[in-house]
mmCIF file of C-alpha atoms in Angstrom:
data_model
loop_
_atom_site.group_PDB
_atom_site.id
_atom_site.type_symbol
_atom_site.label_atom_id
_atom_site.label_comp_id
_atom_site.label_asym_id
_atom_site.label_seq_id
_atom_site.Cartn_x
_atom_site.Cartn_y
_atom_site.Cartn_z
ATOM 1 C CA LYS A 8 21.796 2.773 55.031
ATOM 2 C CA TYR A 9 21.251 3.010 58.782
ATOM 3 C CA TYR A 10 19.847 5.859 60.782
ATOM 4 C CA GLY A 11 20.884 5.133 64.307
ATOM 5 C CA SER A 12 20.240 1.443 64.792
ATOM 6 C CA GLU A 13 17.442 1.277 62.194
ATOM 7 C CA MET A 14 18.086 0.243 58.548
ATOM 8 C CA LYS A 15 16.225 2.569 56.200
ATOM 9 C CA TYR A 16 17.120 1.200 52.756
ATOM 10 C CA ILE A 17 19.546 -0.955 50.801
ATOM 11 C CA GLU A 18 21.265 0.338 47.667
ATOM 12 C CA ILE A 19 22.509 -2.365 45.273
ATOM 13 C CA LEU A 20 25.486 -1.210 43.235
ATOM 14 C CA PRO A 21 26.186 -2.808 39.833
ATOM 15 C CA PRO A 22 29.543 -4.504 39.407
ATOM 16 C CA GLU A 23 32.254 -2.381 37.880
ATOM 17 C CA ILE A 24 32.592 -3.306 34.220
ATOM 18 C CA ASP A 25 34.887 -2.435 31.357
ATOM 19 C CA SER A 26 32.503 -3.110 28.469
ATOM 20 C CA VAL A 27 29.123 -4.518 27.462
ATOM 21 C CA LEU A 28 28.721 -7.038 24.653
ATOM 22 C CA ASN A 29 25.369 -7.803 22.998
ATOM 23 C CA GLY A 30 25.428 -10.796 20.729
ATOM 24 C CA VAL A 31 24.444 -14.334 19.819
ATOM 25 C CA VAL A 32 26.249 -17.420 21.125
ATOM 26 C CA THR A 33 27.744 -19.393 18.219
ATOM 27 C CA SER A 34 29.603 -22.021 20.243
ATOM 28 C CA ILE A 35 30.427 -23.021 23.837
ATOM 29 C CA GLN A 36 33.722 -24.514 24.987
ATOM 30 C CA ASN A 37 33.341 -26.464 28.241
ATOM 31 C CA GLY A 38 36.321 -27.169 30.462
ATOM 32 C CA SER A 39 37.934 -25.872 33.589
ATOM 33 C CA LEU A 40 37.014 -22.467 32.159
ATOM 34 C CA ILE A 41 33.873 -21.969 30.077
ATOM 35 C CA ILE A 42 34.449 -19.923 26.911
ATOM 36 C CA LEU A 43 31.608 -18.420 24.889
ATOM 37 C CA ASN A 44 32.038 -17.488 21.233
ATOM 38 C CA ILE A 45 29.689 -14.588 20.578
ATOM 39 C CA THR A 46 28.838 -12.797 17.336
ATOM 40 C CA PRO A 47 27.853 -9.169 18.074
ATOM 41 C CA VAL A 48 24.322 -8.136 17.136
ATOM 42 C CA GLY A 49 24.577 -6.072 13.965
ATOM 43 C CA GLY A 50 27.527 -8.054 12.642
ATOM 44 C CA GLY A 51 31.256 -8.135 13.184
ATOM 45 C CA ASP A 52 33.928 -10.626 14.130
ATOM 46 C CA SER A 53 33.186 -13.323 16.705
ATOM 47 C CA VAL A 54 34.379 -12.515 20.235
ATOM 48 C CA LYS A 55 35.660 -15.076 22.743
ATOM 49 C CA VAL A 56 34.473 -14.428 26.282
ATOM 50 C CA ASN A 57 35.788 -16.266 29.347
ATOM 51 C CA VAL A 58 33.141 -16.867 31.995
ATOM 52 C CA SER A 59 34.430 -16.245 35.511
ATOM 53 C CA ASN A 60 33.519 -18.533 38.406
ATOM 54 C CA SER A 61 31.701 -15.659 40.062
ATOM 55 C CA CYS A 62 29.646 -14.779 36.947
ATOM 56 C CA THR A 63 25.926 -14.323 37.582
ATOM 57 C CA VAL A 64 23.373 -15.444 34.978
ATOM 58 C CA THR A 65 19.811 -14.152 34.625
ATOM 59 C CA LEU A 66 16.975 -15.554 32.501
ATOM 60 C CA ASN A 67 13.436 -14.152 32.558
ATOM 61 C CA ASN A 68 14.355 -11.934 35.547
ATOM 62 C CA ALA A 69 15.364 -14.977 37.607
ATOM 63 C CA SER A 70 18.744 -16.423 38.556
ATOM 64 C CA ALA A 71 20.047 -19.194 36.302
ATOM 65 C CA PHE A 72 23.149 -21.298 35.796
ATOM 66 C CA VAL A 73 25.893 -20.877 33.231
ATOM 67 C CA SER A 74 24.868 -24.293 31.932
ATOM 68 C CA THR A 75 21.506 -22.736 31.011
ATOM 69 C CA ILE A 76 23.177 -20.850 28.172
ATOM 70 C CA LYS A 77 22.623 -22.465 24.744
ATOM 71 C CA VAL A 78 24.022 -21.913 21.281
ATOM 72 C CA GLY A 79 21.794 -19.343 19.580
ATOM 73 C CA ASP A 80 20.994 -17.448 22.789
ATOM 74 C CA ASN A 81 21.065 -13.670 22.575
ATOM 75 C CA LEU A 82 23.094 -12.348 25.508
ATOM 76 C CA THR A 83 24.005 -9.119 27.185
ATOM 77 C CA VAL A 84 27.439 -9.695 28.734
ATOM 78 C CA ASN A 85 29.069 -7.329 31.233
ATOM 79 C CA ILE A 86 32.837 -7.751 30.965
ATOM 80 C CA LYS A 87 35.512 -6.856 33.534
ATOM 81 C CA ASP A 88 39.220 -7.616 33.168
ATOM 82 C CA GLY A 89 38.521 -9.794 30.122
ATOM 83 C CA GLU A 90 35.975 -12.032 31.860
ATOM 84 C CA ALA A 91 32.197 -12.129 31.948
ATOM 85 C CA LYS A 92 31.001 -10.900 35.340
ATOM 86 C CA SER A 93 27.272 -11.024 34.607
ATOM 87 C CA ILE A 94 25.181 -12.391 31.747
ATOM 88 C CA ILE A 95 21.564 -11.683 30.885
ATOM 89 C CA ILE A 96 19.924 -14.264 28.597
ATOM 90 C CA LYS A 97 17.323 -12.412 26.564
ATOM 91 C CA PRO A 98 13.958 -14.078 25.889
ATOM 92 C CA ARG A 99 14.544 -16.669 23.217
ATOM 93 C CA ASN A 100 11.201 -16.274 21.421
ATOM 94 C CA THR A 101 9.207 -13.055 21.372
ATOM 95 C CA SER A 102 6.598 -11.539 19.090
ATOM 96 C CA VAL A 103 5.188 -8.206 17.996
ATOM 97 C CA ALA A 104 1.527 -8.093 16.949
ATOM 98 C CA ASN A 105 -0.539 -5.598 14.941
ATOM 99 C CA ALA A 106 2.371 -3.363 13.978
ATOM 100 C CA LYS A 107 2.362 -1.165 10.874
ATOM 101 C CA PHE A 108 5.179 -1.762 8.404
ATOM 102 C CA LYS A 109 7.082 1.396 7.443
ATOM 103 C CA MET A 110 10.151 0.445 5.404
ATOM 104 C CA MET A 111 13.111 -1.856 4.900
ATOM 105 C CA ILE A 112 16.572 -0.704 6.011
ATOM 106 C CA PHE A 113 19.504 -2.205 4.099
ATOM 107 C CA GLU A 114 22.554 -0.633 5.759
ATOM 108 C CA PRO A 115 24.448 -1.425 7.909
ATOM 109 C CA THR A 116 22.256 -4.480 8.658
ATOM 110 C CA LEU A 117 19.126 -5.705 6.903
ATOM 111 C CA SER A 118 16.292 -4.544 9.159
ATOM 112 C CA MET A 119 12.646 -3.558 9.101
ATOM 113 C CA GLU A 120 11.109 -0.464 10.645
ATOM 114 C CA VAL A 121 7.589 -0.629 12.054
ATOM 115 C CA THR A 122 5.238 1.365 14.228
ATOM 116 C CA THR A 123 3.990 -0.819 17.045
ATOM 117 C CA TYR A 124 0.357 -1.051 18.116
ATOM 118 C CA GLU A 125 1.268 1.311 20.969
ATOM 119 C CA GLY A 126 2.510 3.906 18.447
ATOM 120 C CA ILE A 127 6.245 3.402 19.055
ATOM 121 C CA ASP A 128 8.663 3.347 16.105
ATOM 122 C CA ALA A 129 10.904 0.273 16.331
ATOM 123 C CA THR A 130 13.578 -1.361 14.174
ATOM 124 C CA TYR A 131 14.183 -5.126 14.081
ATOM 125 C CA ILE A 132 17.089 -6.981 12.508
ATOM 126 C CA ILE A 133 16.094 -9.598 9.926
ATOM 127 C CA ALA A 134 17.513 -13.104 10.435
ATOM 128 C CA ASP A 135 19.327 -14.840 7.568
ATOM 129 C CA LYS A 136 16.386 -17.222 7.228
ATOM 130 C CA VAL A 137 13.049 -15.455 7.415
ATOM 131 C CA THR A 138 9.589 -16.618 6.348
ATOM 132 C CA VAL A 139 7.217 -14.050 4.866
ATOM 133 C CA ARG A 140 3.509 -14.454 4.135
ATOM 134 C CA ARG A 141 1.298 -11.670 2.801
ATOM 135 C CA ASN A 142 -2.478 -11.892 2.534
ATOM 136 C CA GLY A 143 -2.291 -15.624 3.156
ATOM 137 C CA THR A 144 0.268 -16.489 0.474
ATOM 138 C CA LYS A 145 4.025 -16.974 0.484
ATOM 139 C CA ALA A 146 5.862 -13.735 -0.212
ATOM 140 C CA GLU A 147 9.238 -11.994 -0.178
ATOM 141 C CA LEU A 148 10.499 -9.071 1.893
ATOM 142 C CA SER A 149 10.232 -6.946 -1.255
ATOM 143 C CA ASP A 150 6.463 -7.617 -1.342
ATOM 144 C CA LEU A 151 5.842 -5.734 1.910
ATOM 145 C CA VAL A 152 4.078 -2.408 1.389
ATOM 146 C CA GLU A 153 4.072 0.602 3.685
ATOM 147 C CA GLY A 154 0.934 0.421 5.806
ATOM 148 C CA ASP A 155 0.760 -3.380 5.928
ATOM 149 C CA THR A 156 -0.346 -4.768 9.290
ATOM 150 C CA VAL A 157 2.384 -7.188 10.390
ATOM 151 C CA ASP A 158 2.759 -9.844 13.067
ATOM 152 C CA ILE A 159 6.453 -10.507 13.732
ATOM 153 C CA SER A 160 8.076 -13.511 15.394
ATOM 154 C CA LEU A 161 11.593 -13.051 16.767
ATOM 155 C CA THR A 162 14.199 -15.521 17.926
ATOM 156 C CA ASN A 163 17.023 -13.994 19.914
ATOM 157 C CA ASP A 164 15.811 -10.522 18.945
ATOM 158 C CA MET A 165 16.010 -11.290 15.210
ATOM 159 C CA VAL A 166 12.988 -11.526 12.901
ATOM 160 C CA THR A 167 12.355 -15.075 11.719
ATOM 161 C CA ASP A 168 8.722 -14.879 10.618
ATOM 162 C CA ILE A 169 6.526 -12.102 9.197
ATOM 163 C CA THR A 170 2.787 -12.365 8.553
ATOM 164 C CA ALA A 171 1.476 -9.321 6.708
ATOM 165 C CA LYS A 172 -2.008 -8.187 5.763
ATOM 166 C CA SER A 173 -2.958 -5.299 3.536
ATOM 167 C CA THR A 174 -6.108 -3.241 3.181
ATOM 168 C CA LYS A 175 -7.207 -3.811 -0.403
ATOM 169 C CA ALA A 176 -10.063 -2.192 -2.292
ATOM 170 C CA THR A 177 -11.262 -2.157 -5.893
ATOM 171 C CA ILE A 178 -12.994 0.818 -7.473
ATOM 172 C CA GLU A 179 -14.893 0.449 -10.740
ATOM 173 C CA GLY A 180 -16.372 3.197 -12.809
ATOM 174 C CA VAL A 181 -15.796 5.605 -15.661
ATOM 175 C CA ILE A 182 -12.865 8.012 -15.974
ATOM 176 C CA ASP A 183 -14.291 11.465 -15.340
ATOM 177 C CA GLY A 184 -11.065 13.459 -15.332
ATOM 178 C CA LEU A 185 -7.299 13.167 -15.842
ATOM 179 C CA ASN A 186 -4.415 15.203 -14.476
ATOM 180 C CA ILE A 187 -1.098 14.123 -15.979
ATOM 181 C CA SER A 188 2.092 16.015 -15.135
ATOM 182 C CA ALA A 189 5.756 15.448 -14.326
ATOM 183 C CA SER A 190 5.144 16.312 -10.676
ATOM 184 C CA GLY A 191 2.384 13.705 -10.293
ATOM 185 C CA SER A 192 -0.696 12.331 -12.013
ATOM 186 C CA SER A 193 -4.212 11.595 -10.816
ATOM 187 C CA VAL A 194 -7.385 10.014 -12.153
ATOM 188 C CA THR A 195 -10.914 11.073 -11.212
ATOM 189 C CA ILE A 196 -13.422 8.239 -11.364
ATOM 190 C CA LYS A 197 -17.197 8.335 -11.409
ATOM 191 C CA VAL A 198 -17.817 5.277 -9.242
ATOM 192 C CA THR A 199 -20.407 2.847 -10.617
ATOM 193 C CA LYS A 200 -21.468 1.543 -7.184
ATOM 194 C CA ASP A 201 -22.769 4.780 -5.711
ATOM 195 C CA ASN A 202 -22.316 7.363 -8.496
ATOM 196 C CA SER A 203 -19.803 9.228 -6.315
ATOM 197 C CA SER A 204 -16.606 10.869 -7.540
ATOM 198 C CA LYS A 205 -13.194 9.726 -6.309
ATOM 199 C CA THR A 206 -9.730 11.004 -7.256
ATOM 200 C CA VAL A 207 -6.742 8.663 -6.892
ATOM 201 C CA ASP A 208 -3.046 9.455 -7.254
ATOM 202 C CA VAL A 209 -0.936 7.516 -9.739
ATOM 203 C CA VAL A 210 2.529 6.663 -8.360
ATOM 204 C CA ASN A 211 5.669 5.317 -10.058
ATOM 205 C CA SER A 212 4.865 1.753 -9.030
ATOM 206 C CA THR A 213 1.307 1.866 -10.423
ATOM 207 C CA GLN A 214 0.799 -0.653 -13.222
ATOM 208 C CA VAL A 215 -1.515 0.447 -16.046
ATOM 209 C CA TYR A 216 -3.242 -1.990 -18.413
ATOM 210 C CA LEU A 217 -5.263 -1.254 -21.549
ATOM 211 C CA ASP A 218 -7.404 -4.191 -22.673
ATOM 212 C CA ASP A 219 -5.245 -6.401 -20.385
ATOM 213 C CA ALA A 220 -2.001 -5.348 -22.113
ATOM 214 C CA PRO A 221 0.698 -3.223 -20.385
ATOM 215 C CA ALA A 222 0.146 0.480 -20.999
ATOM 216 C CA THR A 223 0.935 3.896 -19.503
ATOM 217 C CA VAL A 224 -1.059 6.677 -17.901
ATOM 218 C CA TYR A 225 -1.012 8.416 -21.304
ATOM 219 C CA ASP A 226 -3.260 5.654 -22.671
ATOM 220 C CA LEU A 227 -6.097 6.539 -20.279
ATOM 221 C CA ARG A 228 -9.106 8.334 -21.766
ATOM 222 C CA VAL A 229 -11.952 10.302 -20.248
ATOM 223 C CA GLY A 230 -15.166 8.297 -20.555
ATOM 224 C CA SER A 231 -13.426 4.923 -20.574
ATOM 225 C CA TYR A 232 -14.307 2.133 -18.159
ATOM 226 C CA VAL A 233 -11.696 1.660 -15.430
ATOM 227 C CA SER A 234 -11.016 -0.723 -12.529
ATOM 228 C CA VAL A 235 -8.529 0.493 -9.916
ATOM 229 C CA THR A 236 -6.929 -1.709 -7.246
ATOM 230 C CA ILE A 237 -5.837 0.153 -4.112
ATOM 231 C CA ASP A 238 -3.498 -1.400 -1.549
ATOM 232 C CA ASN A 239 -3.010 0.547 1.703
ATOM 233 C CA ASP A 240 -4.106 3.803 0.026
ATOM 234 C CA THR A 241 -1.596 3.238 -2.819
ATOM 235 C CA VAL A 242 -2.875 2.634 -6.351
ATOM 236 C CA GLN A 243 -1.404 -0.707 -7.424
ATOM 237 C CA THR A 244 -3.106 -1.308 -10.782
ATOM 238 C CA ILE A 245 -5.322 0.548 -13.239
ATOM 239 C CA ASN A 246 -7.189 -1.583 -15.784
ATOM 240 C CA THR A 247 -9.043 0.240 -18.529
ATOM 241 C CA LYS A 248 -10.888 -0.688 -21.692
ATOM 242 C CA ALA A 249 -10.499 1.144 -24.993
ATOM 243 C CA ARG A 250 -13.548 3.067 -26.124
ATOM 244 C CA LYS A 251 -14.672 2.365 -29.647
ATOM 245 C CA GLN A 252 -14.757 5.271 -32.088
ATOM 246 C CA LEU A 253 -18.519 5.456 -32.356
ATOM 247 C CA ASN A 254 -20.136 6.265 -35.689
ATOM 248 C CA ASN A 255 -23.556 6.751 -34.163
ATOM 249 C CA ILE A 256 -25.270 6.768 -30.815
ATOM 250 C CA GLN A 257 -28.908 6.479 -29.874
ATOM 251 C CA GLY A 258 -30.420 7.951 -26.757
ATOM 252 C CA VAL A 259 -32.864 10.301 -25.087
ATOM 253 C CA VAL A 260 -32.368 14.064 -24.876
ATOM 254 C CA LEU A 261 -31.780 15.394 -21.360
ATOM 255 C CA SER A 262 -31.165 19.077 -22.111
ATOM 256 C CA VAL A 263 -30.228 21.439 -24.931
ATOM 257 C CA ASN A 264 -27.892 24.442 -24.852
ATOM 258 C CA ASP A 265 -28.609 26.394 -28.030
ATOM 259 C CA THR A 266 -26.243 29.238 -27.061
ATOM 260 C CA TYR A 267 -23.147 27.030 -27.011
ATOM 261 C CA GLY A 268 -24.386 24.464 -29.518
ATOM 262 C CA PHE A 269 -24.566 21.223 -27.574
ATOM 263 C CA LEU A 270 -27.027 18.831 -25.962
ATOM 264 C CA PHE A 271 -26.868 16.103 -23.335
ATOM 265 C CA ILE A 272 -28.370 12.690 -24.000
ATOM 266 C CA THR A 273 -28.539 9.448 -22.052
ATOM 267 C CA THR A 274 -27.320 6.352 -23.864
ATOM 268 C CA THR A 275 -26.039 2.856 -23.143
ATOM 269 C CA ASP A 276 -22.274 2.637 -22.588
ATOM 270 C CA ASP A 277 -20.708 0.362 -25.213
ATOM 271 C CA VAL A 278 -18.307 -1.229 -22.699
ATOM 272 C CA THR A 279 -20.115 -1.446 -19.369
ATOM 273 C CA GLY A 280 -23.723 -1.603 -20.555
ATOM 274 C CA GLU A 281 -24.586 1.128 -18.034
ATOM 275 C CA GLN A 282 -26.740 4.161 -18.778
ATOM 276 C CA ILE A 283 -24.424 7.174 -19.141
ATOM 277 C CA LYS A 284 -24.763 10.862 -19.820
ATOM 278 C CA MET A 285 -23.030 12.030 -23.015
ATOM 279 C CA GLN A 286 -22.380 15.542 -24.280
ATOM 280 C CA VAL A 287 -22.951 15.999 -28.015
ATOM 281 C CA PHE A 288 -21.588 19.066 -29.820
ATOM 282 C CA THR A 289 -22.999 20.426 -33.064
ATOM 283 C CA GLN A 290 -20.909 22.048 -35.777
ATOM 284 C CA LYS A 291 -21.021 25.788 -36.343
ATOM 285 C CA ASN A 292 -22.744 27.495 -39.255
ATOM 286 C CA GLY A 293 -25.185 24.661 -39.889
ATOM 287 C CA GLY A 294 -22.472 22.021 -40.191
ATOM 288 C CA THR A 295 -24.689 19.569 -38.303
ATOM 289 C CA LYS A 296 -27.847 18.543 -40.136
ATOM 290 C CA ILE A 297 -30.871 18.047 -37.848
ATOM 291 C CA MET A 298 -33.755 16.076 -39.351
ATOM 292 C CA ASP A 299 -37.194 15.592 -37.810
ATOM 293 C CA ASN A 300 -38.415 12.051 -38.549
ATOM 294 C CA LYS A 301 -41.725 13.045 -37.021
ATOM 295 C CA ASN A 302 -42.232 15.650 -39.747
ATOM 296 C CA ASN A 303 -41.143 13.979 -42.985
ATOM 297 C CA ASN A 304 -37.442 14.478 -42.150
ATOM 298 C CA LYS A 305 -37.699 18.247 -42.394
ATOM 299 C CA ASP A 306 -34.960 20.358 -40.843
ATOM 300 C CA ARG A 307 -35.325 21.427 -37.245
ATOM 301 C CA ALA A 308 -33.267 23.945 -35.292
ATOM 302 C CA LEU A 309 -31.194 22.763 -32.327
ATOM 303 C CA GLY A 310 -33.100 25.062 -29.990
ATOM 304 C CA ASN A 311 -36.365 23.319 -30.929
ATOM 305 C CA ILE A 312 -35.251 19.872 -29.778
ATOM 306 C CA GLN A 313 -37.134 18.981 -26.608
ATOM 307 C CA PRO A 314 -35.936 17.012 -23.541
ATOM 308 C CA GLY A 315 -37.355 13.475 -23.636
ATOM 309 C CA GLU A 316 -37.187 13.117 -27.412
ATOM 310 C CA SER A 317 -35.354 10.096 -28.791
ATOM 311 C CA VAL A 318 -32.519 10.769 -31.237
ATOM 312 C CA ILE A 319 -29.898 9.022 -33.351
ATOM 313 C CA VAL A 320 -26.671 10.994 -33.660
ATOM 314 C CA THR A 321 -24.101 10.258 -36.357
ATOM 315 C CA GLY A 322 -20.561 11.556 -35.959
ATOM 316 C CA THR A 323 -17.202 10.879 -34.343
ATOM 317 C CA GLN A 324 -15.968 10.663 -30.786
ATOM 318 C CA SER A 325 -12.739 12.479 -29.869
ATOM 319 C CA ILE A 326 -10.126 11.059 -27.493
ATOM 320 C CA ASP A 327 -11.414 13.207 -24.626
ATOM 321 C CA GLY A 328 -14.772 11.410 -24.784
ATOM 322 C CA THR A 329 -16.850 14.189 -26.384
ATOM 323 C CA PHE A 330 -18.960 13.457 -29.456
ATOM 324 C CA GLY A 331 -19.118 15.696 -32.518
ATOM 325 C CA ALA A 332 -22.387 15.369 -34.426
ATOM 326 C CA ALA A 333 -22.605 15.339 -38.220
ATOM 327 C CA THR A 334 -26.325 14.543 -38.224
ATOM 328 C CA ILE A 335 -29.086 14.347 -35.609
ATOM 329 C CA ILE A 336 -32.256 12.445 -36.411
ATOM 330 C CA ILE A 337 -35.257 12.996 -34.163
ATOM 331 C CA LEU A 338 -37.136 9.694 -33.958
ATOM 332 C CA GLN A 339 -40.833 8.956 -33.907
ATOM 333 C CA ASP A 340 -42.345 8.572 -30.418
#
């Protein structure tokens, strides 16, 4: 554009085109007229494209020759009057690092959706031959879990290699609470490591094991030892050990509640070997016999048991972890 005799700017107009084709070169016919056979990205029948003598070719933002084009290249082809007028060769090998895997997409083309490190949602088509590794071992596409950190290698804009890492954690402790319902279940764990309390959600894919055998969430019991494996904030496995139906327990009295008829004692857990706090209930109307070994096994009232005294309790443990006492023997110091 001139103003007077001075040129102010140049405007470059794109060539007029009838259509744009994005696809992968499957074969090249060389002759007086070069013909490219291109399979559209996303699938479909192969398209034959004649390359005109005036066709421009670009690779890595620089001019190139038609002879630069190779089988397997991913092209953007601008077509006019049935001939290629301009061709852009897309980068042959690219990569995406530190993305977060979201999900697999199966229709219309097998693809994966991720959130890039920059926070952009992106979808990539999966090549017919793709290599997957997860946490350092060979894996399948079905092994990818939402939240995995993935490094993706692409050839001609199609995923050929996926390296995935997950954030795994293991929690060990004792089941302190259970919430089981049709709308969703959860397990509250008293964590052995720091004595904290943590609640985890049980999902459909969570695998439950009781004494290393397949089980269900209905086999979990309050007071039982549990080891939970968490993968990207999703509970993968719950391993628990069955509590024995104790006939007697020995421990030290922590406190006594005479009004409601129970006491707390500390004892050694039969599974973990850890010191635990156990609630012991007495039976109403004198159903629990309390004997004082310090005083010739004479009867003693529940309210007269003192914190710090050693006791042996005989009875049964219910499935919720509480212990019902038939007899309480107060031991010699």
